[in-house]
Short mmCIF file of C-alpha atoms in Angstrom, two decimals:
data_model
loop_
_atom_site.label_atom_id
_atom_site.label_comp_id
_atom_site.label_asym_id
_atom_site.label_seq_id
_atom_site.Cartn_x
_atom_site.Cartn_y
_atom_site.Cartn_z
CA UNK W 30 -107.38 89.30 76.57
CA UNK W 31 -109.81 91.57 77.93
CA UNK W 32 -110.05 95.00 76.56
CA UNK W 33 -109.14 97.68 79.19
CA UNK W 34 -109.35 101.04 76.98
CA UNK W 35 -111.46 103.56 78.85
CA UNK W 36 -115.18 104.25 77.55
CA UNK W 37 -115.23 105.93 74.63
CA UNK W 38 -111.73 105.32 73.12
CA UNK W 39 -112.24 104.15 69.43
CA UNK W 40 -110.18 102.42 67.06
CA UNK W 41 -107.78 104.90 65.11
CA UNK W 42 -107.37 105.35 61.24
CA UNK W 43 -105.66 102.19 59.00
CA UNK W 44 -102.14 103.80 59.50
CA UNK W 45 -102.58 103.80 63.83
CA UNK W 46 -103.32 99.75 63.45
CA UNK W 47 -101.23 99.16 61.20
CA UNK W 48 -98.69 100.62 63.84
CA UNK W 49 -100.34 98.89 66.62
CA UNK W 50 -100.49 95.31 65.00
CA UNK W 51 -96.98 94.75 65.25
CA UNK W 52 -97.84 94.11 68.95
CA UNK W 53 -100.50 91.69 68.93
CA UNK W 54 -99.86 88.25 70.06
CA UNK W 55 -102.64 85.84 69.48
CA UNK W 56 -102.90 82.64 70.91
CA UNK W 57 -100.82 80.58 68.40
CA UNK W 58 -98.09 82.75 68.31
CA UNK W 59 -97.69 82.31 72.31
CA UNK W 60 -98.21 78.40 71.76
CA UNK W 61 -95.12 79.08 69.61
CA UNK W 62 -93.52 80.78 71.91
CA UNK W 63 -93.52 78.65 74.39
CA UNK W 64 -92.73 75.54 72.18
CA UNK W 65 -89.15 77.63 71.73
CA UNK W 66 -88.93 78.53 75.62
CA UNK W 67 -89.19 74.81 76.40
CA UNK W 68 -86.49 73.94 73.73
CA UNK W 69 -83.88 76.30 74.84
CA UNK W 70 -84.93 75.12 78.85
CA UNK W 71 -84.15 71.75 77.85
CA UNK W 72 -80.85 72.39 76.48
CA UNK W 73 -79.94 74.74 79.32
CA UNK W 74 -80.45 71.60 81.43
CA UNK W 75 -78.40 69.05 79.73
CA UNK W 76 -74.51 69.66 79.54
CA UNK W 77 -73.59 68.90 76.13
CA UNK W 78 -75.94 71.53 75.45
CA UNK W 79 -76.21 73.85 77.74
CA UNK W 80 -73.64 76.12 76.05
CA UNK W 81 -75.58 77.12 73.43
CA UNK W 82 -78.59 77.27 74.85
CA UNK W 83 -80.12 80.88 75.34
CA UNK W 84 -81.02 79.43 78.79
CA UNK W 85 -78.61 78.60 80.97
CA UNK W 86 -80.70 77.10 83.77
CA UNK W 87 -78.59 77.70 86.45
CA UNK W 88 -78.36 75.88 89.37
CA UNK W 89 -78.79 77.48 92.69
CA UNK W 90 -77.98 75.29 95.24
CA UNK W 91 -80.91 75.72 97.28
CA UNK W 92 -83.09 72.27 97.99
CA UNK W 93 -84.91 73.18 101.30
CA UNK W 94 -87.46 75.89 102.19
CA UNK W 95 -88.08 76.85 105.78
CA UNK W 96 -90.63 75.23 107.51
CA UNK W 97 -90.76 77.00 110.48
CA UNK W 98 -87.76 75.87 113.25
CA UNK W 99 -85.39 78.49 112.17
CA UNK W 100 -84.74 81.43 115.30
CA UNK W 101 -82.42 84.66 115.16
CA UNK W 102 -81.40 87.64 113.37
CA UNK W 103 -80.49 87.14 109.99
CA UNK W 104 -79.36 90.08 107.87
CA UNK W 105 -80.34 90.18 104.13
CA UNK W 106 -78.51 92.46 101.55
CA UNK W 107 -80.76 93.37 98.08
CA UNK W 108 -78.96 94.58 95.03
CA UNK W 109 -80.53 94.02 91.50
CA UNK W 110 -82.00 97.53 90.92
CA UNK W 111 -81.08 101.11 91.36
CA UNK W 112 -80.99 100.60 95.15
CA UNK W 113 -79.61 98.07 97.28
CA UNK W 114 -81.87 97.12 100.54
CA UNK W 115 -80.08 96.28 103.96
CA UNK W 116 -82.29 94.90 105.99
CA UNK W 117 -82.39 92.78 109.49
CA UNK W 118 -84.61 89.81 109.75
CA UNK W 119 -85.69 88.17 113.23
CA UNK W 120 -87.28 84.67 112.97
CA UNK W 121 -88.95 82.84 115.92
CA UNK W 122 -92.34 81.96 117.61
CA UNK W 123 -94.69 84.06 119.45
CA UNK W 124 -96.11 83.98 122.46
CA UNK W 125 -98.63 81.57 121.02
CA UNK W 126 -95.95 79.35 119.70
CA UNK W 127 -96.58 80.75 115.96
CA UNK W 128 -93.79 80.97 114.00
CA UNK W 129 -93.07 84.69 112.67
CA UNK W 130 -90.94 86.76 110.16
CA UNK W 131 -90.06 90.46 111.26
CA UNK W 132 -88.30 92.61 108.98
CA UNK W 133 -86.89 96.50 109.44
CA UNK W 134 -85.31 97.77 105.94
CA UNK W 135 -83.38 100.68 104.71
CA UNK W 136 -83.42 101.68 100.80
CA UNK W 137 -80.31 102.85 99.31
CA UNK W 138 -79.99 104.84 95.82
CA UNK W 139 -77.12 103.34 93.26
CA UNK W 140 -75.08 106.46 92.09
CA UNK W 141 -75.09 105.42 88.23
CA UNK W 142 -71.33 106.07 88.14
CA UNK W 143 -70.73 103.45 90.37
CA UNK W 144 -73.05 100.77 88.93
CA UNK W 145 -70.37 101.91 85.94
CA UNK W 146 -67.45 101.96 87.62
CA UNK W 147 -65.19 99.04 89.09
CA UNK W 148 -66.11 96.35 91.08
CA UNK W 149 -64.45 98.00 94.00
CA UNK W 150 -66.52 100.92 93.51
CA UNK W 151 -69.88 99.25 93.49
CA UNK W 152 -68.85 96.60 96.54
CA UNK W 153 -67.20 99.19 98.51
CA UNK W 154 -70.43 101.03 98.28
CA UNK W 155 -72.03 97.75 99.59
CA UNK W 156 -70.62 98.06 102.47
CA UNK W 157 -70.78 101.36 103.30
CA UNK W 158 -74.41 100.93 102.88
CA UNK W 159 -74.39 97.56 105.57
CA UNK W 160 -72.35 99.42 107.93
CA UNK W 161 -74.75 102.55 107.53
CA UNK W 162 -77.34 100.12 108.53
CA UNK W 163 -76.00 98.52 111.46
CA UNK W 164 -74.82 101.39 113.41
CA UNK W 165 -78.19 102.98 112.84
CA UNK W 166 -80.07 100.12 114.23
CA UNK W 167 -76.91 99.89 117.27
CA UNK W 168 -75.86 96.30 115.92
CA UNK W 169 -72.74 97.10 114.69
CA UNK W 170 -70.70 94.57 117.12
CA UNK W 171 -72.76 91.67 115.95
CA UNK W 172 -71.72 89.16 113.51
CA UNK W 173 -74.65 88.20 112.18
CA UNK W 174 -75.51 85.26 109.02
CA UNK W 175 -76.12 87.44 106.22
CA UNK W 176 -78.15 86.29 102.92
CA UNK W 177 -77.22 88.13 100.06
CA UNK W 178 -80.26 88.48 97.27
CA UNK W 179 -77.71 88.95 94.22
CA UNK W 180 -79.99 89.48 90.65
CA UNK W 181 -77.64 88.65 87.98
CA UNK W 182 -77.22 86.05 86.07
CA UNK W 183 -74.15 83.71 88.41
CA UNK W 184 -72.73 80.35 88.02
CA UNK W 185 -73.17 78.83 91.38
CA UNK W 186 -70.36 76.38 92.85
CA UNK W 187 -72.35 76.27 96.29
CA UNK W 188 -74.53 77.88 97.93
CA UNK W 189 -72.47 80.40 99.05
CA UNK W 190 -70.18 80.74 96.13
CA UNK W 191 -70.87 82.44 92.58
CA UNK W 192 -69.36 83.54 89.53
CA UNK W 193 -70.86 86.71 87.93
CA UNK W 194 -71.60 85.60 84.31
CA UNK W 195 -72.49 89.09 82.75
CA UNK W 196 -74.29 92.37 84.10
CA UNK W 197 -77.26 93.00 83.56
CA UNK W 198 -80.16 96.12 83.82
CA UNK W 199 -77.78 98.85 83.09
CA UNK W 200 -74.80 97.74 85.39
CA UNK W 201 -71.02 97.61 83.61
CA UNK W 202 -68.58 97.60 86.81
CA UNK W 203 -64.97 95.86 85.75
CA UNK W 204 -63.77 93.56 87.18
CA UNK W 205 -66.77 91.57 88.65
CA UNK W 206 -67.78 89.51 85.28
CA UNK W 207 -66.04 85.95 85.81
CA UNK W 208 -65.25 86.71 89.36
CA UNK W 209 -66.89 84.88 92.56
CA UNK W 210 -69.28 88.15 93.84
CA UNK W 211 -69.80 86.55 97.61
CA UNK W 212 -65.26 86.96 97.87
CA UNK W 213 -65.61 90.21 96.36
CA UNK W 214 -68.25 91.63 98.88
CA UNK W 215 -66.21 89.86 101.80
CA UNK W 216 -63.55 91.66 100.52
CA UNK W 217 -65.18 95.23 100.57
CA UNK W 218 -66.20 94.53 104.09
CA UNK W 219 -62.71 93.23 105.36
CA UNK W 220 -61.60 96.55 103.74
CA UNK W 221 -63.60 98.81 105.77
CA UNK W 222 -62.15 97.00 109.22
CA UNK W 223 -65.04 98.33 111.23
CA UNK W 224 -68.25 95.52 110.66
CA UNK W 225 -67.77 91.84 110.64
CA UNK W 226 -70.07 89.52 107.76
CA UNK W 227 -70.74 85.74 107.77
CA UNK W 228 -72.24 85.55 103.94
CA UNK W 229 -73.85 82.21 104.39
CA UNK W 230 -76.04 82.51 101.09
CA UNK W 231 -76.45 84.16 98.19
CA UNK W 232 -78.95 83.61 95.34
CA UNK W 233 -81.57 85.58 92.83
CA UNK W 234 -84.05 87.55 93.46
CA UNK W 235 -86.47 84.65 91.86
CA UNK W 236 -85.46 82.28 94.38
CA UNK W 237 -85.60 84.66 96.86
CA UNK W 238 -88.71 85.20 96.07
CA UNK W 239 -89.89 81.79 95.94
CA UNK W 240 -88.82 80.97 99.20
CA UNK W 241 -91.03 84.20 101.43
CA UNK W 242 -93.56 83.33 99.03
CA UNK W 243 -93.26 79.88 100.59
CA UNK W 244 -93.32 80.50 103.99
CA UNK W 245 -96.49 82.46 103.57
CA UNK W 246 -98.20 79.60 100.81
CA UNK W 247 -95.98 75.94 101.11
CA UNK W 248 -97.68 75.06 97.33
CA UNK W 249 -95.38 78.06 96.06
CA UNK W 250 -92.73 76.29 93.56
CA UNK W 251 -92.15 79.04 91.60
CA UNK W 252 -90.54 82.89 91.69
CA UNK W 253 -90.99 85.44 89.18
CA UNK W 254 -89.71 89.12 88.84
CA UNK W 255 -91.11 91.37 86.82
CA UNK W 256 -89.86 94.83 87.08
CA UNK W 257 -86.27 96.79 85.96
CA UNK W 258 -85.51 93.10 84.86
CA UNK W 259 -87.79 90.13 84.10
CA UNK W 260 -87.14 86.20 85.31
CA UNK W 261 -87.99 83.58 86.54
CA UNK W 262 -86.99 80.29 89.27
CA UNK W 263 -89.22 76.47 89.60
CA UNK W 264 -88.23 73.62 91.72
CA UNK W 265 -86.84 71.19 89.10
CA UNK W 266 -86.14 67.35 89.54
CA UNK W 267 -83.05 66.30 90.28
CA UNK W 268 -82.72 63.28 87.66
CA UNK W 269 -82.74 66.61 85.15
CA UNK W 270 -80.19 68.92 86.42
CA UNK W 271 -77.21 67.52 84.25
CA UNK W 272 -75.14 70.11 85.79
CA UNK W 273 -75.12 68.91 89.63
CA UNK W 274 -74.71 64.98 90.47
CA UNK W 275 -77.39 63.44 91.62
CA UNK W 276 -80.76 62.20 91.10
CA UNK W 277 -82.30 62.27 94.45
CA UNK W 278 -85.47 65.40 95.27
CA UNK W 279 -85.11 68.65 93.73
CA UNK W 280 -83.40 71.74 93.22
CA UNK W 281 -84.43 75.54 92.60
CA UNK W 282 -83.03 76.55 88.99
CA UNK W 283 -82.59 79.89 87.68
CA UNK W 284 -83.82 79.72 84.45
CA UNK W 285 -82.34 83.61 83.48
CA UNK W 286 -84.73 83.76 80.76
CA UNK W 287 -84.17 86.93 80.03
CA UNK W 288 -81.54 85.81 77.45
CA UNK W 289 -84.33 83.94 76.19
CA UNK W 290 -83.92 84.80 72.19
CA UNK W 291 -80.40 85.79 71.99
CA UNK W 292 -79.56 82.78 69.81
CA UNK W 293 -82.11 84.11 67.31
CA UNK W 294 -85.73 82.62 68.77
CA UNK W 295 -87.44 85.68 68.89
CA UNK W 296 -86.34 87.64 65.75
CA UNK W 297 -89.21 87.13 63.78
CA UNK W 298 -91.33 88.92 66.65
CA UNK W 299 -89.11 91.62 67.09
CA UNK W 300 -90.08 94.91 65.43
CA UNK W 301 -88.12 98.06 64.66
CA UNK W 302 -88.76 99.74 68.19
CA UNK W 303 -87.19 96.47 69.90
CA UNK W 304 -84.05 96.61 67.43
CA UNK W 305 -83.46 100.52 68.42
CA UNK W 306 -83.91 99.81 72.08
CA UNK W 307 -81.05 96.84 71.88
CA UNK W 308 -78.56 98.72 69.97
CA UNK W 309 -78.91 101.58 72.32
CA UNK W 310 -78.55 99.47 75.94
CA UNK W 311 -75.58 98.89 77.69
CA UNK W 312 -75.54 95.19 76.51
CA UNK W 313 -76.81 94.78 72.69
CA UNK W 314 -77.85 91.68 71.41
CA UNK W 315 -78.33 90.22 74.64
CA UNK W 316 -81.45 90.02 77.53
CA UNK W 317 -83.88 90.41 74.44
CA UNK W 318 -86.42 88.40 76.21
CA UNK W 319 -86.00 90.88 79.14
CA UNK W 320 -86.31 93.75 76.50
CA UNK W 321 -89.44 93.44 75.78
CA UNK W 322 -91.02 92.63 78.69
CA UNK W 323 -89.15 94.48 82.02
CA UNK W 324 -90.02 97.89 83.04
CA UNK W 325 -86.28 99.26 82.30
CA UNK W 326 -87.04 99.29 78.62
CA UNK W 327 -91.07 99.27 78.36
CA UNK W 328 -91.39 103.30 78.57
CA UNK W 329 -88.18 103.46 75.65
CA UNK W 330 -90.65 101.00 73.97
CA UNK W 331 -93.36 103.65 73.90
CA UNK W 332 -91.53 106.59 73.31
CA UNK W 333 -90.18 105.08 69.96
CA UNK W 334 -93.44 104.15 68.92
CA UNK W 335 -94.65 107.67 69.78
CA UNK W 336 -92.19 109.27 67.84
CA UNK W 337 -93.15 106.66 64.43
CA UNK W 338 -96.50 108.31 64.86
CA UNK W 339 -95.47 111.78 65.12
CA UNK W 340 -93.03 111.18 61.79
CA UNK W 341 -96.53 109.74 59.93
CA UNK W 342 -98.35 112.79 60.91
CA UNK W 343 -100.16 110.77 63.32
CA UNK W 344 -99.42 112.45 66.59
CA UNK W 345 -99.02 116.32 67.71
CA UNK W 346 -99.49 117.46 64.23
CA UNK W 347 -96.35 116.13 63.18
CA UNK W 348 -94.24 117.59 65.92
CA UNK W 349 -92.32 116.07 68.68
CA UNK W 350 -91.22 117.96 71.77
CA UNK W 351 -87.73 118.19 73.11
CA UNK W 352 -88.60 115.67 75.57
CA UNK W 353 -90.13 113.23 73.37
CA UNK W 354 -86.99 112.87 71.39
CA UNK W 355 -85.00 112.40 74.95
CA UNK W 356 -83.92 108.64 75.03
CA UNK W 357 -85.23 107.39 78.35
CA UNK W 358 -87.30 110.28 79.44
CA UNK W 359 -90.66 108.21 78.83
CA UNK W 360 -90.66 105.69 81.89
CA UNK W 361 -92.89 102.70 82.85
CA UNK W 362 -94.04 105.73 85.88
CA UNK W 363 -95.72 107.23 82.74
CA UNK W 364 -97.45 104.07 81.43
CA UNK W 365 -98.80 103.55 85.08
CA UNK W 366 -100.37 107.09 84.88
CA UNK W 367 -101.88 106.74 81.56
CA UNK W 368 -102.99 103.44 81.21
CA UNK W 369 -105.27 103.98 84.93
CA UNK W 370 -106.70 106.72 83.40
CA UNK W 371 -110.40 107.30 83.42
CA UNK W 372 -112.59 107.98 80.11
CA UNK W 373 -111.74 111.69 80.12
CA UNK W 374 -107.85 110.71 80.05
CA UNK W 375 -106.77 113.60 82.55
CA UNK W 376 -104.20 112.00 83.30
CA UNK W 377 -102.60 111.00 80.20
CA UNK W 378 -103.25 114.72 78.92
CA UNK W 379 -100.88 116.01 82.31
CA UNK W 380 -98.34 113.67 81.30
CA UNK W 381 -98.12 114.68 77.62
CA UNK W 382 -98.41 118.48 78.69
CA UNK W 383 -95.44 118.04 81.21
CA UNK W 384 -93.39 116.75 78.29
CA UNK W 385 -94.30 120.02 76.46
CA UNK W 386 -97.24 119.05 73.66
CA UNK W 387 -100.39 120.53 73.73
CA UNK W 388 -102.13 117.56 73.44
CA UNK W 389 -106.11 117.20 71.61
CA UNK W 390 -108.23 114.69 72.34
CA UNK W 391 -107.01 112.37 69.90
CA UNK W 392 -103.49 113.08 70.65
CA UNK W 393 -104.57 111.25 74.04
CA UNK W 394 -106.14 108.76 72.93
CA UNK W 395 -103.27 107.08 70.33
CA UNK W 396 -101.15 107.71 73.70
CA UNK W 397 -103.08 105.73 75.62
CA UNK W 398 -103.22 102.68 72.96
CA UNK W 399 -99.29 103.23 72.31
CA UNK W 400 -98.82 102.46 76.16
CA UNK W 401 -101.88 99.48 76.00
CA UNK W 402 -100.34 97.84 72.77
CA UNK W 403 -96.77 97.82 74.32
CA UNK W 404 -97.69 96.92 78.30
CA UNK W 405 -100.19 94.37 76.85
CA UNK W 406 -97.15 92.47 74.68
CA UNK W 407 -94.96 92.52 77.58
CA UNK W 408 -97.96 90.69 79.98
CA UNK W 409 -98.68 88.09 77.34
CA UNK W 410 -94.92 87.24 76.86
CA UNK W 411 -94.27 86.85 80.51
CA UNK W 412 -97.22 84.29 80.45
CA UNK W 413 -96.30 82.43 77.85
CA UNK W 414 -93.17 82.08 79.87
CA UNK W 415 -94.89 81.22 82.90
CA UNK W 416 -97.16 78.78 81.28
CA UNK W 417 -94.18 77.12 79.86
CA UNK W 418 -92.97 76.56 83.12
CA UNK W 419 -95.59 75.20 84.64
CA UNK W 420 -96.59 72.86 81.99
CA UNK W 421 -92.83 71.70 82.16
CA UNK W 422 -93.09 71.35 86.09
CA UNK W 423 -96.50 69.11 85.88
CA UNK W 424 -94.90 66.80 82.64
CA UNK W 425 -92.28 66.50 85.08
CA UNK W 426 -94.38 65.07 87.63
CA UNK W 427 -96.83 62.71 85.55
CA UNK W 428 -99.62 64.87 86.61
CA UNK W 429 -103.23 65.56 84.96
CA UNK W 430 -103.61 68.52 86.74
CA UNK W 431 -101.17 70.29 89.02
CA UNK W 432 -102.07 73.07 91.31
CA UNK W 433 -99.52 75.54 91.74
CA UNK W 434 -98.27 79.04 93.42
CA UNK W 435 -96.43 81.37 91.43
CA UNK W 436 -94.55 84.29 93.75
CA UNK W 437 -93.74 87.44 92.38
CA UNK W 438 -92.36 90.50 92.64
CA UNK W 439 -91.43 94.00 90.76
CA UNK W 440 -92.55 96.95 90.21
CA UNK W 441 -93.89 96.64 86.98
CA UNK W 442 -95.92 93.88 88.46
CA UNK W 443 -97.06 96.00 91.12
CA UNK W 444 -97.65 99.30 89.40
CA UNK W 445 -98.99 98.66 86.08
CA UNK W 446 -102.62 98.68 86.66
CA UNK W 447 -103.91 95.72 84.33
CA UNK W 448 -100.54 93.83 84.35
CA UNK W 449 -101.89 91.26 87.03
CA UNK W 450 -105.00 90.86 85.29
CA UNK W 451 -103.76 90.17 81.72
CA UNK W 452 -101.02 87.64 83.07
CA UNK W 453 -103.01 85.49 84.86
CA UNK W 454 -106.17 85.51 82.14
CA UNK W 455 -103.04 84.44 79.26
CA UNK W 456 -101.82 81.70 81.62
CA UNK W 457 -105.11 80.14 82.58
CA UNK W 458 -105.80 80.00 78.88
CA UNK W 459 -102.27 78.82 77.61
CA UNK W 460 -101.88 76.38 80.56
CA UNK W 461 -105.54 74.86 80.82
CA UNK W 462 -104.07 71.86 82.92
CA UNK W 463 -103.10 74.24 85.19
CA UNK W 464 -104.64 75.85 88.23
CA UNK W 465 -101.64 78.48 89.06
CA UNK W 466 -102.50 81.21 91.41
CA UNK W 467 -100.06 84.00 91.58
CA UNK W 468 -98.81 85.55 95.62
CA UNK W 469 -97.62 89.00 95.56
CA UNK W 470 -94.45 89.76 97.52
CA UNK W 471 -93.22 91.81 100.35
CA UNK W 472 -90.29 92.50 100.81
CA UNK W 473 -88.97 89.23 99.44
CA UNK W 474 -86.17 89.52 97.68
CA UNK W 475 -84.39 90.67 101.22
CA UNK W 476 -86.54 88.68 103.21
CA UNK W 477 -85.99 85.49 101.34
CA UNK W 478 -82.40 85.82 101.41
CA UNK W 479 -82.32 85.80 104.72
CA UNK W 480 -85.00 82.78 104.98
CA UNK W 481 -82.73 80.98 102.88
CA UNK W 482 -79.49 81.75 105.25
CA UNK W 483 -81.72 81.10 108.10
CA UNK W 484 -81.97 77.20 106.77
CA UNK W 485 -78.45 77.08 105.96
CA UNK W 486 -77.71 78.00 109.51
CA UNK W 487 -79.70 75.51 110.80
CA UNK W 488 -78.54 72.55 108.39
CA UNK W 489 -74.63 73.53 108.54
CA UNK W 490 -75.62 73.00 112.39
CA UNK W 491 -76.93 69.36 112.25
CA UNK W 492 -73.84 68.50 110.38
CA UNK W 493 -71.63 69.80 112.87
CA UNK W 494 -74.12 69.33 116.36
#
């Protein structure tokens, strides 16, 4: 992987890399790891096993993509974050005949007592967020299809049916886990009396992904996320989806990989910051895949690592600040900042002074490799996962050499400034066969939800036409 520390950063004394080691993945250890990724995506594919399997591989119903004969509003709901995006979607040609996607959005916050609360809570805040939308965009009166981007791991019974499995990213509300989410958000909105919903899809932010990826690049098979949360969808033959009958094309699965070394795979890799930052969350001893990747727990990552230098003497002469010591007041926002820093590391030295040190030089520069060593990890296990897929996906399909669009989305994808890089460099090496190229994504997790319900529309409307 190619060495981003800024000119003039040197290597530290035998105690910093011994610190720093910890992180280091070479090449065979990702091999390994994605030797266990394809065991536990096997068994999450075949039903006698697919209870103990760390991956579930969930079905998602979904078999078609648009291609481009889908017209009309479509309304897309987003929640899988700290917001929840409402947002209207018109398909339809041009005046050129060119088929086009046009999107206006509205960003909610999540008040963290109600991603804590009860289901009722969190859903009735749903929909006081949809109706918000529609009256401010005067389409309150319409009943309109509405895809519903849902990023937790669900059961699916059909398209437009899910049971919630467990929360996720910080979220805790009773009474959702083991309940179907699509009747509990009709229910919020038949509550309120005043907007009407026809919830024709709903499905995870991967596929979601996947499928505005698609429309934009039709060799797109596969949907990542990589930001509060980290997983990942493919396009998966039939003939191995034990779960649904039949053998016939393919199906989008839902690999929630994030659970992805629950049953023990990873524990030889984990180190002492990754052990404090599980007992700590909301959901210990689960998601430890997602732990040490996603951009909920990368800055916690840091932090703890700072702190193990400042208790060797290593850092700020020994002494931490209030803030340091703050669970969760280092963010992934703070990695961003220091790992784009230039040579003179102005930036990192702004950051550290906020948080009350009075950094030196050197104090800046073992921050900087804290936030390389940990953001670096998280890259090279998100392609190991990635190239696991993909070398699954062209096995599956007899292929020498399969070309191949990965579409992603998340912040920490987006923001981190030598995420993209690493990722792709890791997967080009651990997948050789491979030629994957990797599409950003706009708005997609909304947008692709409403793609998704825009195909539904159209193929519940053959069946009955």
């Amino acid at each position: 992987v190619i060495d981003q520390r800024p000119e003039g950063i040197t290597a530290g004394c035998m105690q910093v890399e011994a610190l720093l080691e910890g992180f280091a993945l070479d090449r065979s250890v990702l091999e390994d790891v994605m030797l266990r990724l394809r065991r536990e995506m096997e068994k999450g594919l075949h039903v006698h096993t697919n209870m103990e399997a760390s991956v579930k591989m969930l079905p998602t119903y979904v078999r078609s993509t648009p291609d481009g004969s889908e017209v009309g509003d479509f309304l897309a709901l987003d929640l899988g974050g700290t917001n929840i995006r409402v947002m209207v979607v018109k398909t339809g040609t041009d005046e050129v005949g060119t088929w086009k996607v046009e999107t206006k959005v509205q960003v909610y916050s999540i008040p963290k007592d109600t991603m804590t609360g009860t289901a009722e809570m969190l859903f009735g805040f749903v929909a006081e967020c949809i109706a918000n939308f529609l009256e401010k965009h005067n389409m309150k009166e319409r009943k309109l299809p509405l895809g519903f981007t849902f990023s937790f791991p669900v059961k699916h019974q059909d398209l437009d049916k899910g049971i919630l499995m467990k929360w996720t990213k910080g979220f805790k509300a009773s009474g959702a886990e083991g309940n179907d989410i699509v009747n509990l958000l009709r229910e919020a909105i038949k509550k309120r009396r005043d907007i009407e919903m026809d919830i024709v899809a709903m499905v995870n932010d991967t596929v979601a992904t996947m499928v505005s990826c698609y429309y934009e690049d039709h060799n797109c098979e596969i949907g990542l996320i990589v930001g509060t949360g980290c997983n990942t969808c493919y396009m998966e033959e039939m003939r191995n989806v034990e779960m649904v009958e039949g053998d016939e094309g393919r199906m989008c699965i839902n690999t929630e990989w994030g659970a992805f070394g629950d049953t023990g795979e990873l524990e030889d890799l984990w180190l002492e910051y990754d052990r404090r930052v599980d007992e700590m969350s909301l959901n210990p001893g689960k998601q430890k895949f997602e732990k040490s990747i996603s951009g909920k727990y990368m800055g916690e990552l840091v932090r703890l690592l700072m702190l193990k230098m400042v208790k060797q003497g290593l850092l700020f002469w020994g002494k931490a600040s209030d803030a340091l010591t703050t669970w969760e007041y280092f963010d992934t926002r703070h990695i961003s900042l220091i790992e784009s820093d230039g040579p003179e590391l102005q930036q990192t030295s702004m950051v550290l002074k906020n948080m009350g040190m009075e950094p030196t030089e050197a104090d800046c520069e073992l921050t900087w490799r804290a936030c390389n060593a940990v953001s670096t990890r998280a890259s090279l296990l998100c392609a190991a996962g990635v190239a696991a897929v993909v070398t699954k996906i062209r096995e599956n399909r007899g292929l020498e050499c399969l070309s191949i669009t990965v579409g992603v989305d998340g912040s920490l994808y987006k923001q981190l400034p030598h995420f993209k890089q690493r990722l792709r460099v890791a997967v080009s090496e651990l997948a050789p066969e491979c030629k994957v190229t990797f599409l950003q994504s706009e708005e997609g997790s909304g947008r692709g939800a409403a793609l998704i319900s825009a195909v539904a529309c159209k193929m519940a409307c053959r069946t009955t036409c």
